[in-house]
CSV table of C-alpha atoms in Angstrom, one decimal:
chain,number,residue,atom,x,y,z
A,16,UNK,CA,-0.1,-0.1,0.0
A,17,UNK,CA,1.3,3.4,-0.8
A,18,UNK,CA,0.4,7.0,-0.1
A,19,UNK,CA,-0.2,9.2,-3.2
A,20,UNK,CA,-1.2,12.7,-4.0
A,21,UNK,CA,-4.8,13.3,-3.3
A,22,UNK,CA,-7.3,16.1,-4.5
A,23,UNK,CA,-8.3,16.8,-0.8
A,24,UNK,CA,-4.6,17.2,0.1
A,25,UNK,CA,-4.0,19.6,-2.9
A,26,UNK,CA,-6.9,21.7,-2.0
A,27,UNK,CA,-5.9,22.0,1.6
A,28,UNK,CA,-2.4,23.2,0.5
A,29,UNK,CA,-4.0,25.6,-2.0
A,30,UNK,CA,-5.5,27.7,0.8
A,31,UNK,CA,-3.6,30.9,-0.6
A,32,UNK,CA,-5.4,30.3,-3.9
A,33,UNK,CA,-8.9,30.0,-2.3
A,34,UNK,CA,-8.5,26.1,-2.5
A,35,UNK,CA,-8.8,26.3,-6.3
A,36,UNK,CA,-6.4,24.0,-7.9
A,37,UNK,CA,-6.9,24.5,-11.7
A,38,UNK,CA,-5.4,28.0,-11.6
A,39,UNK,CA,-2.8,27.0,-8.9
A,40,UNK,CA,0.8,28.3,-9.7
A,41,UNK,CA,2.6,27.2,-6.5
A,42,UNK,CA,2.0,24.4,-4.1
A,43,UNK,CA,4.1,22.8,-1.4
A,44,UNK,CA,3.5,19.2,-0.6
A,45,UNK,CA,6.7,18.5,1.5
A,46,UNK,CA,6.7,16.1,4.3
A,47,UNK,CA,3.5,14.3,3.6
A,48,UNK,CA,5.1,10.7,3.2
A,49,UNK,CA,3.9,10.6,-0.4
A,50,UNK,CA,5.1,7.5,-2.1
A,51,UNK,CA,3.7,8.0,-5.5
A,52,UNK,CA,3.6,11.1,-7.7
A,53,UNK,CA,0.3,11.4,-9.7
A,54,UNK,CA,-2.6,13.4,-10.9
A,55,UNK,CA,-0.8,16.9,-10.6
A,56,UNK,CA,-0.4,17.2,-14.4
A,57,UNK,CA,-4.2,16.8,-14.8
A,58,UNK,CA,-5.2,19.0,-11.8
A,59,UNK,CA,-2.7,21.8,-11.9
A,60,UNK,CA,-1.6,22.5,-15.5
A,61,UNK,CA,-0.5,26.0,-14.5
A,62,UNK,CA,1.9,25.1,-12.0
A,63,UNK,CA,5.2,27.0,-11.9
A,64,UNK,CA,6.6,26.0,-8.4
A,65,UNK,CA,6.5,22.6,-7.1
A,66,UNK,CA,7.9,21.5,-3.6
A,67,UNK,CA,7.9,17.7,-3.1
A,68,UNK,CA,10.9,17.6,-0.7
A,69,UNK,CA,11.3,15.0,2.2
A,70,UNK,CA,8.8,12.3,0.9
A,71,UNK,CA,9.3,8.8,-0.3
A,72,UNK,CA,8.8,9.1,-4.0
A,73,UNK,CA,10.9,6.6,-5.9
A,74,UNK,CA,10.4,7.8,-9.4
A,75,UNK,CA,9.8,11.2,-11.2
A,76,UNK,CA,6.6,10.8,-13.1
A,77,UNK,CA,3.3,12.5,-14.2
A,78,UNK,CA,4.8,15.9,-14.3
A,79,UNK,CA,5.6,16.0,-18.2
A,80,UNK,CA,2.6,17.8,-19.0
A,81,UNK,CA,3.3,20.7,-16.7
A,82,UNK,CA,4.5,22.9,-19.5
A,83,UNK,CA,4.8,26.2,-17.2
A,84,UNK,CA,6.8,24.5,-14.5
A,85,UNK,CA,10.0,26.6,-13.7
A,86,UNK,CA,11.1,25.1,-10.3
A,87,UNK,CA,10.9,21.5,-9.2
A,88,UNK,CA,12.0,20.5,-5.7
A,89,UNK,CA,12.2,16.7,-5.1
A,90,UNK,CA,15.1,16.7,-2.5
A,91,UNK,CA,15.2,13.9,0.1
A,92,UNK,CA,13.2,11.3,-1.6
A,93,UNK,CA,14.0,7.8,-3.1
A,94,UNK,CA,14.7,8.7,-6.5
A,95,UNK,CA,17.4,6.6,-8.4
A,96,UNK,CA,17.5,8.1,-11.9
A,97,UNK,CA,16.4,11.3,-13.8
A,98,UNK,CA,13.7,10.8,-16.3
A,99,UNK,CA,10.1,12.0,-17.4
A,100,UNK,CA,11.2,15.7,-17.5
A,101,UNK,CA,11.4,16.4,-21.2
A,102,UNK,CA,7.8,17.8,-21.2
A,103,UNK,CA,8.6,20.5,-18.6
A,104,UNK,CA,9.6,23.1,-21.3
A,105,UNK,CA,10.0,26.0,-18.9
A,106,UNK,CA,12.1,24.1,-16.3
A,107,UNK,CA,14.9,26.4,-14.9
A,108,UNK,CA,15.8,25.0,-11.7
A,109,UNK,CA,15.9,21.2,-10.4
A,110,UNK,CA,16.7,20.1,-7.0
A,111,UNK,CA,17.6,16.6,-6.5
A,112,UNK,CA,19.5,16.9,-3.4
A,113,UNK,CA,20.0,13.6,-1.1
A,114,UNK,CA,18.3,11.1,-3.4
A,115,UNK,CA,19.8,7.7,-4.5
A,116,UNK,CA,20.8,8.7,-8.2
A,117,UNK,CA,23.6,6.3,-9.3
A,118,UNK,CA,22.9,6.3,-12.9
A,119,UNK,CA,24.5,9.5,-13.8
A,120,UNK,CA,24.2,9.1,-17.4
A,121,UNK,CA,20.4,9.7,-16.9
A,122,UNK,CA,21.2,13.3,-16.8
A,123,UNK,CA,21.5,13.1,-20.6
A,124,UNK,CA,17.5,13.3,-20.5
A,125,UNK,CA,17.8,16.9,-19.5
A,126,UNK,CA,19.3,18.0,-22.7
A,127,UNK,CA,15.7,18.7,-23.9
A,128,UNK,CA,15.2,21.2,-21.0
A,129,UNK,CA,17.0,24.1,-22.8
A,130,UNK,CA,16.0,26.7,-20.0
A,131,UNK,CA,17.5,24.5,-17.2
A,132,UNK,CA,20.0,26.8,-15.4
A,133,UNK,CA,20.5,25.3,-12.0
A,134,UNK,CA,20.8,21.7,-11.0
A,135,UNK,CA,21.5,20.1,-7.6
A,136,UNK,CA,22.8,16.7,-7.2
A,137,UNK,CA,24.7,16.8,-3.8
A,138,UNK,CA,24.1,14.0,-1.5
A,139,UNK,CA,23.5,11.4,-4.3
A,140,UNK,CA,25.9,8.4,-4.9
A,141,UNK,CA,26.8,9.7,-8.3
A,142,UNK,CA,28.5,12.6,-6.9
A,143,UNK,CA,31.3,10.2,-5.4
A,144,UNK,CA,32.1,9.0,-9.0
A,145,UNK,CA,35.5,10.1,-10.4
A,146,UNK,CA,35.0,13.0,-12.9
A,147,UNK,CA,31.3,13.6,-11.8
A,148,UNK,CA,31.3,17.3,-12.2
A,149,UNK,CA,33.3,17.3,-15.6
A,150,UNK,CA,30.7,14.9,-16.9
A,151,UNK,CA,27.7,16.7,-15.9
A,152,UNK,CA,29.3,20.1,-17.2
A,153,UNK,CA,30.2,18.6,-20.4
A,154,UNK,CA,26.8,17.0,-21.0
A,155,UNK,CA,24.3,19.9,-20.1
A,156,UNK,CA,25.7,22.9,-22.0
A,157,UNK,CA,22.8,25.1,-20.9
A,158,UNK,CA,23.7,24.8,-17.2
A,159,UNK,CA,25.1,27.8,-15.2
A,160,UNK,CA,25.0,26.5,-11.7
A,161,UNK,CA,25.8,23.0,-10.4
A,162,UNK,CA,25.5,22.2,-6.8
A,163,UNK,CA,25.4,25.8,-6.0
A,164,UNK,CA,28.7,26.4,-7.7
A,165,UNK,CA,28.8,28.7,-10.8
A,166,UNK,CA,30.2,26.9,-14.0
A,167,UNK,CA,33.2,28.9,-15.4
A,168,UNK,CA,33.8,29.1,-19.2
A,169,UNK,CA,37.3,27.7,-18.7
A,170,UNK,CA,35.8,24.7,-16.8
A,171,UNK,CA,33.2,23.9,-19.5
A,172,UNK,CA,36.2,23.9,-22.1
A,173,UNK,CA,38.2,21.5,-20.1
A,174,UNK,CA,35.3,19.2,-19.5
A,175,UNK,CA,34.4,19.2,-23.1
A,176,UNK,CA,38.2,18.3,-24.1
A,177,UNK,CA,38.1,15.2,-21.6
A,178,UNK,CA,34.7,14.2,-22.2
A,179,UNK,CA,35.3,10.7,-24.0
A,180,UNK,CA,37.6,9.6,-21.3
A,181,UNK,CA,35.4,11.0,-18.5
A,182,UNK,CA,32.2,9.3,-20.0
A,183,UNK,CA,34.1,5.8,-20.1
A,184,UNK,CA,35.1,6.1,-16.5
A,185,UNK,CA,31.4,7.1,-15.5
A,186,UNK,CA,30.0,4.1,-17.4
A,187,UNK,CA,32.3,1.7,-15.6
A,188,UNK,CA,31.5,3.1,-12.2
A,189,UNK,CA,27.9,3.0,-13.0
A,190,UNK,CA,28.0,-0.6,-13.8
A,191,UNK,CA,29.8,-1.3,-10.5
A,192,UNK,CA,27.0,0.6,-8.5
A,193,UNK,CA,24.3,-1.2,-10.4
A,194,UNK,CA,25.7,-4.4,-9.3
A,195,UNK,CA,26.0,-3.2,-5.7
A,196,UNK,CA,22.3,-1.9,-5.8
A,197,UNK,CA,21.1,-5.4,-7.1
A,198,UNK,CA,22.9,-7.0,-4.1
A,199,UNK,CA,21.3,-4.4,-1.9
A,200,UNK,CA,17.8,-5.1,-3.1
A,201,UNK,CA,18.3,-8.8,-2.6
A,202,UNK,CA,19.4,-8.2,1.0
A,203,UNK,CA,16.6,-5.9,1.6
A,204,UNK,CA,14.1,-8.5,0.3
A,205,UNK,CA,15.5,-11.2,2.6
A,206,UNK,CA,15.3,-9.0,5.7
A,207,UNK,CA,11.8,-8.0,4.9
A,208,UNK,CA,10.8,-11.8,4.4
A,209,UNK,CA,12.5,-12.7,7.8
A,210,UNK,CA,10.8,-9.8,9.7
A,211,UNK,CA,7.3,-10.9,8.3
A,212,UNK,CA,8.1,-14.6,9.2
A,213,UNK,CA,9.1,-13.5,12.7
A,214,UNK,CA,5.9,-11.5,13.1
A,215,UNK,CA,3.8,-14.4,11.9
A,216,UNK,CA,5.4,-16.7,14.5
A,217,UNK,CA,4.7,-14.2,17.2
A,218,UNK,CA,1.2,-13.8,16.3
A,219,UNK,CA,0.6,-17.7,16.3
A,220,UNK,CA,2.3,-18.1,19.6
A,221,UNK,CA,0.0,-15.4,21.2
A,222,UNK,CA,-3.3,-16.5,19.6
A,223,UNK,CA,-2.7,-20.3,19.2
A,224,UNK,CA,-4.5,-23.0,21.2
A,225,UNK,CA,-4.5,-26.8,21.4
A,226,UNK,CA,-7.5,-28.3,19.6
A,227,UNK,CA,-8.4,-30.1,22.9
A,228,UNK,CA,-9.0,-26.8,24.8
A,229,UNK,CA,-12.6,-25.8,25.4
A,230,UNK,CA,-14.1,-22.4,24.8
A,231,UNK,CA,-13.9,-21.6,28.5
A,232,UNK,CA,-10.3,-22.3,28.8
A,233,UNK,CA,-9.6,-20.4,25.7
A,234,UNK,CA,-11.4,-17.3,27.3
A,235,UNK,CA,-9.7,-17.9,30.8
A,236,UNK,CA,-6.4,-18.0,28.9
A,237,UNK,CA,-7.3,-14.7,27.0
A,238,UNK,CA,-8.2,-13.0,30.0
A,239,UNK,CA,-4.9,-13.9,31.9
A,240,UNK,CA,-3.0,-12.7,28.6
A,241,UNK,CA,-4.9,-9.5,28.9
A,242,UNK,CA,-3.8,-9.0,32.4
A,243,UNK,CA,-0.1,-9.9,31.8
A,244,UNK,CA,-0.1,-8.1,28.6
A,245,UNK,CA,0.3,-4.7,30.6
A,246,UNK,CA,3.3,-6.2,32.2
A,247,UNK,CA,5.4,-7.1,29.3
A,248,UNK,CA,4.1,-4.8,26.6
A,249,UNK,CA,6.4,-1.9,27.3
A,250,UNK,CA,9.4,-4.2,27.9
A,251,UNK,CA,8.8,-6.1,24.7
A,252,UNK,CA,8.3,-2.9,22.8
A,253,UNK,CA,11.5,-1.4,24.2
A,254,UNK,CA,13.6,-4.3,23.2
A,255,UNK,CA,12.2,-4.5,19.6
A,256,UNK,CA,13.0,-0.7,19.2
A,257,UNK,CA,16.4,-1.2,20.5
A,258,UNK,CA,17.1,-4.1,18.0
A,259,UNK,CA,15.6,-2.3,15.2
A,260,UNK,CA,17.5,0.9,15.6
A,261,UNK,CA,20.8,-0.4,16.7
A,262,UNK,CA,20.9,-3.0,13.9
A,263,UNK,CA,23.4,-1.8,11.3
A,264,UNK,CA,21.8,-1.3,7.8
A,265,UNK,CA,23.0,0.3,4.6
A,266,UNK,CA,21.4,3.7,3.6
A,267,UNK,CA,19.3,2.7,0.7
A,268,UNK,CA,15.7,3.4,-0.5
A,269,UNK,CA,14.7,0.2,0.8
A,270,UNK,CA,16.1,0.8,4.4
A,271,UNK,CA,14.6,4.4,4.2
A,272,UNK,CA,11.1,3.0,3.2
A,273,UNK,CA,11.4,0.1,5.9
A,274,UNK,CA,12.1,2.7,8.7
A,275,UNK,CA,9.2,4.7,7.6
A,276,UNK,CA,7.0,1.6,7.6
A,277,UNK,CA,8.3,0.6,11.1
A,278,UNK,CA,7.5,3.9,12.6
A,279,UNK,CA,4.0,4.0,10.9
A,280,UNK,CA,3.3,0.4,12.2
A,281,UNK,CA,4.3,1.5,15.8
A,282,UNK,CA,2.0,4.6,15.5
A,283,UNK,CA,-1.0,2.6,14.4
A,284,UNK,CA,-0.4,0.0,17.0
A,285,UNK,CA,-0.7,2.7,19.5
A,286,UNK,CA,-3.7,4.0,18.1
A,287,UNK,CA,-5.5,0.7,17.9
A,288,UNK,CA,-4.9,-0.1,21.7
A,289,UNK,CA,-8.1,-1.3,23.4
A,290,UNK,CA,-8.6,-0.6,27.0
A,291,UNK,CA,-10.7,-2.8,29.0
A,292,UNK,CA,-13.3,-1.3,31.4
A,293,UNK,CA,-16.2,-2.2,33.7
A,294,UNK,CA,-19.2,0.0,34.7
A,295,UNK,CA,-20.6,-0.9,38.1
A,296,UNK,CA,-23.8,0.2,39.7
A,297,UNK,CA,-23.2,0.6,43.4
A,298,UNK,CA,-26.7,0.8,44.8
A,299,UNK,CA,-25.6,0.5,48.4
A,300,UNK,CA,-23.8,3.7,48.3
A,301,UNK,CA,-25.9,5.2,45.4
A,302,UNK,CA,-23.0,5.6,43.1
A,303,UNK,CA,-21.8,4.5,39.5
A,304,UNK,CA,-18.2,3.2,39.5
A,305,UNK,CA,-16.0,3.1,36.2
A,306,UNK,CA,-12.8,0.7,36.2
A,307,UNK,CA,-10.5,1.7,33.4
A,308,UNK,CA,-7.7,-0.7,32.8
A,309,UNK,CA,-5.0,1.7,31.8
A,310,UNK,CA,-1.4,0.6,31.8
A,311,UNK,CA,0.3,0.3,35.3
A,312,UNK,CA,3.4,2.2,34.1
A,313,UNK,CA,1.4,5.0,32.5
A,314,UNK,CA,2.1,8.5,34.1
A,315,UNK,CA,-1.1,9.9,35.7
A,316,UNK,CA,-0.1,13.2,34.1
A,317,UNK,CA,-1.2,11.6,30.7
A,318,UNK,CA,-4.6,10.9,32.1
A,319,UNK,CA,-7.4,13.7,31.9
A,320,UNK,CA,-10.8,12.8,33.5
A,321,UNK,CA,-13.8,14.8,32.6
A,322,UNK,CA,-17.2,13.9,34.2
A,323,UNK,CA,-20.5,15.3,33.0
A,324,UNK,CA,-24.1,14.5,34.2
A,325,UNK,CA,-24.7,12.1,31.5
A,326,UNK,CA,-21.5,10.8,30.3
A,327,UNK,CA,-17.7,10.6,31.2
A,328,UNK,CA,-14.7,11.2,29.0
A,329,UNK,CA,-11.2,10.0,29.8
A,330,UNK,CA,-8.0,11.1,27.7
A,331,UNK,CA,-5.5,8.5,27.6
A,332,UNK,CA,-2.3,10.0,26.1
A,333,UNK,CA,-4.5,12.2,24.2
A,334,UNK,CA,-6.7,9.5,22.8
A,335,UNK,CA,-10.3,9.9,24.0
A,336,UNK,CA,-12.4,7.2,25.8
A,337,UNK,CA,-16.1,8.2,26.2
A,338,UNK,CA,-18.9,6.3,27.9
A,339,UNK,CA,-22.6,7.3,28.2
A,340,UNK,CA,-23.8,6.9,31.8
A,341,UNK,CA,-27.1,4.8,32.6
A,342,UNK,CA,-28.1,7.4,35.1
A,343,UNK,CA,-27.4,11.1,35.8
A,344,UNK,CA,-24.5,11.7,38.2
A,345,UNK,CA,-23.0,14.6,40.2
A,346,UNK,CA,-19.9,15.7,38.5
A,347,UNK,CA,-19.0,18.0,41.3
A,348,UNK,CA,-19.0,15.2,43.8
A,349,UNK,CA,-17.2,12.6,41.7
A,350,UNK,CA,-13.7,11.3,42.5
A,351,UNK,CA,-10.9,9.6,40.3
A,352,UNK,CA,-8.0,7.7,41.7
A,353,UNK,CA,-5.5,5.1,40.6
A,354,UNK,CA,-5.4,1.5,42.0
A,355,UNK,CA,-2.1,1.1,43.8
A,356,UNK,CA,-2.0,-2.9,42.8
A,357,UNK,CA,-3.1,-2.7,39.1
A,358,UNK,CA,-2.7,0.9,38.2
A,359,UNK,CA,-6.3,1.0,36.9
A,360,UNK,CA,-8.3,4.3,36.9
A,361,UNK,CA,-11.2,4.1,39.2
A,362,UNK,CA,-13.9,6.9,38.9
A,363,UNK,CA,-16.7,7.1,41.5
A,364,UNK,CA,-19.8,9.2,40.5
A,365,UNK,CA,-22.7,9.7,42.9
A,366,UNK,CA,-25.9,9.4,41.4
A,367,UNK,CA,-28.0,12.7,41.0
A,368,UNK,CA,-31.3,11.1,42.1
A,369,UNK,CA,-31.4,10.0,45.7
A,370,UNK,CA,-33.6,6.9,46.3
A,371,UNK,CA,-36.0,7.1,49.1
A,372,UNK,CA,-35.8,3.4,49.9
A,373,UNK,CA,-32.3,3.9,50.6
A,374,UNK,CA,-32.9,6.0,53.5
A,375,UNK,CA,-34.2,2.9,55.6
A,376,UNK,CA,-30.5,1.6,55.7
A,377,UNK,CA,-29.4,4.7,57.2
A,378,UNK,CA,-31.4,4.1,60.2
A,379,UNK,CA,-29.4,0.8,61.0
A,380,UNK,CA,-26.1,2.8,61.0
A,381,UNK,CA,-27.3,5.7,63.1
A,382,UNK,CA,-25.9,4.2,66.2
A,383,UNK,CA,-22.3,4.8,65.0
A,384,UNK,CA,-23.0,8.2,63.5
A,385,UNK,CA,-22.2,11.6,65.2
A,386,UNK,CA,-24.9,14.1,66.2
A,387,UNK,CA,-24.8,16.1,63.1
A,388,UNK,CA,-25.7,13.2,61.0
A,389,UNK,CA,-28.6,12.3,63.4
A,390,UNK,CA,-30.0,15.7,62.8
A,391,UNK,CA,-29.7,15.6,59.1
A,392,UNK,CA,-31.5,12.2,59.1
A,393,UNK,CA,-34.2,13.5,61.4
A,394,UNK,CA,-35.1,16.5,59.2
A,395,UNK,CA,-35.1,14.2,56.1
A,396,UNK,CA,-37.4,11.8,57.8
A,397,UNK,CA,-39.8,14.8,58.8
A,398,UNK,CA,-39.9,15.6,55.2
A,399,UNK,CA,-40.9,12.2,54.0
A,400,UNK,CA,-43.8,12.2,56.7
A,401,UNK,CA,-45.5,15.1,55.1
A,402,UNK,CA,-46.1,12.9,52.0
A,403,UNK,CA,-48.1,10.6,54.2
A,404,UNK,CA,-51.9,11.0,55.1
A,405,UNK,CA,-53.5,9.8,58.4
A,406,UNK,CA,-57.2,10.0,58.3
A,407,UNK,CA,-57.4,9.8,62.2
A,408,UNK,CA,-55.5,13.1,62.7
A,409,UNK,CA,-56.8,14.9,60.0
A,410,UNK,CA,-60.4,16.1,59.0
A,411,UNK,CA,-61.1,15.8,55.2
A,412,UNK,CA,-64.5,15.9,53.7
A,413,UNK,CA,-65.9,12.5,53.0
A,414,UNK,CA,-65.7,12.4,49.1
A,415,UNK,CA,-67.2,9.0,48.9
A,416,UNK,CA,-70.5,10.1,50.6
A,417,UNK,CA,-70.8,13.0,48.5
A,418,UNK,CA,-70.6,10.8,45.4
A,419,UNK,CA,-73.1,8.4,46.9
A,420,UNK,CA,-75.6,11.2,47.7
A,421,UNK,CA,-75.6,12.5,44.0
A,422,UNK,CA,-76.3,8.9,42.8
A,423,UNK,CA,-79.0,8.6,45.2
A,424,UNK,CA,-80.8,11.9,44.4
A,425,UNK,CA,-80.9,11.6,40.8
A,426,UNK,CA,-79.4,9.8,37.8
A,427,UNK,CA,-78.4,13.0,36.0
A,428,UNK,CA,-78.5,16.8,36.0
A,429,UNK,CA,-81.9,16.9,34.2
A,430,UNK,CA,-83.5,14.9,37.1
A,431,UNK,CA,-81.8,16.8,39.7
A,432,UNK,CA,-83.3,20.1,38.7
A,433,UNK,CA,-87.0,19.2,39.3
A,434,UNK,CA,-86.1,17.5,42.5
A,435,UNK,CA,-84.7,20.8,43.8
A,436,UNK,CA,-87.5,22.8,42.6
A,437,UNK,CA,-90.0,20.5,44.4
A,438,UNK,CA,-88.2,21.0,47.6
A,439,UNK,CA,-88.4,24.8,47.0
A,440,UNK,CA,-92.2,24.5,46.7
A,441,UNK,CA,-92.5,22.9,50.0
A,442,UNK,CA,-90.7,25.8,51.8
A,443,UNK,CA,-93.3,28.4,50.6
A,444,UNK,CA,-97.0,28.2,52.0
A,445,UNK,CA,-98.6,30.8,49.7
A,446,UNK,CA,-97.4,29.0,46.6
A,447,UNK,CA,-100.1,28.4,43.9
A,448,UNK,CA,-99.7,25.9,41.1
A,449,UNK,CA,-100.7,27.5,37.9
A,450,UNK,CA,-101.1,24.8,35.2
A,451,UNK,CA,-100.8,27.3,32.4
A,452,UNK,CA,-97.4,28.6,33.4
A,453,UNK,CA,-94.5,25.9,32.2
A,454,UNK,CA,-92.1,24.7,34.6
A,455,UNK,CA,-88.8,26.3,34.9
A,456,UNK,CA,-85.9,24.4,33.4
């Protein structure tokens, strides 16, 4: 798997151009661990300055259509030969510092870049060849400056006079270098295969179980391994790092790429660390307890705990661990501490809602509490008694009898009205019933 130039990356680096890439004239893509150079000749046709230093690019490609390109910086990459620049018609400056160019004869491809004035090859294997500078000066007539040193007219005349002899020496040294590179590639392939085999054996030894083991035994073994993992993880990582960095290796594109892969693998391993945890509901003390299995040797200053009413967030070395709580808690009353035996982070979070049933348990421990606690519990008990109703102590209207009386008097509002009118008639003695007058409704 390789990292290439993406449109998102180009747009992000084109902030000075309002993130527009089609009209972009200058862009810096240095230190982005790019392993493949592509798409720029399609997205950014108007590029004049392109910075690609300190990446992992092994080959110059996909820039031949950048007709307006004037300056290309690909220093500190894994380039081994000069190629695919004939289409860069306006190229004036080319920086190939600290690459792995051993085919010095490949500079002949730059003859077509007639506007090329400055070339930097310092830090490449080809600069160690006898007659290196004379060969470059005699090959590229348009050059004005090589490796930050101006080319004098006398130097060019002398280089042209000795060109046949120098060219023959360069060819011989190139062949020797290419044979050396072939051996280095084979050695790098062998080392890479050994590392893969070793890693595979380690994985099998950690995850392998006998066929006779039951599922329960596997789970127990895995649980024990998780507990022991915290003990030897740091020691094993330190030992592996020491072996990797102290082992002598030649400075080659393969070793540089291997170093990058190793660092990236270690970083991903740290990012993918899973921390075991347990969330306990302590009903007796009316609180929720979180037990987070952080490493025993982890410095407490690398832990940051944030308790909120509905969730808890813990930053472990900058990596977030967040958990939604089953009940609302009191952040101000919460506490966090490290276990002295396991190093785990234990966070106690009192619940926001107090349970009334739990007050009955307090009465059993009142004997051992002080006077202040007794007074507090007494006040709380009085508050709870206000919620109760005792008919013998308080007089309230008998609601049940009122309902029964209504049911006994009438079966509805229409029947009730005549009954009341009839009772009113009985209370007056001089009342005369006139049949012509309709009854009141």
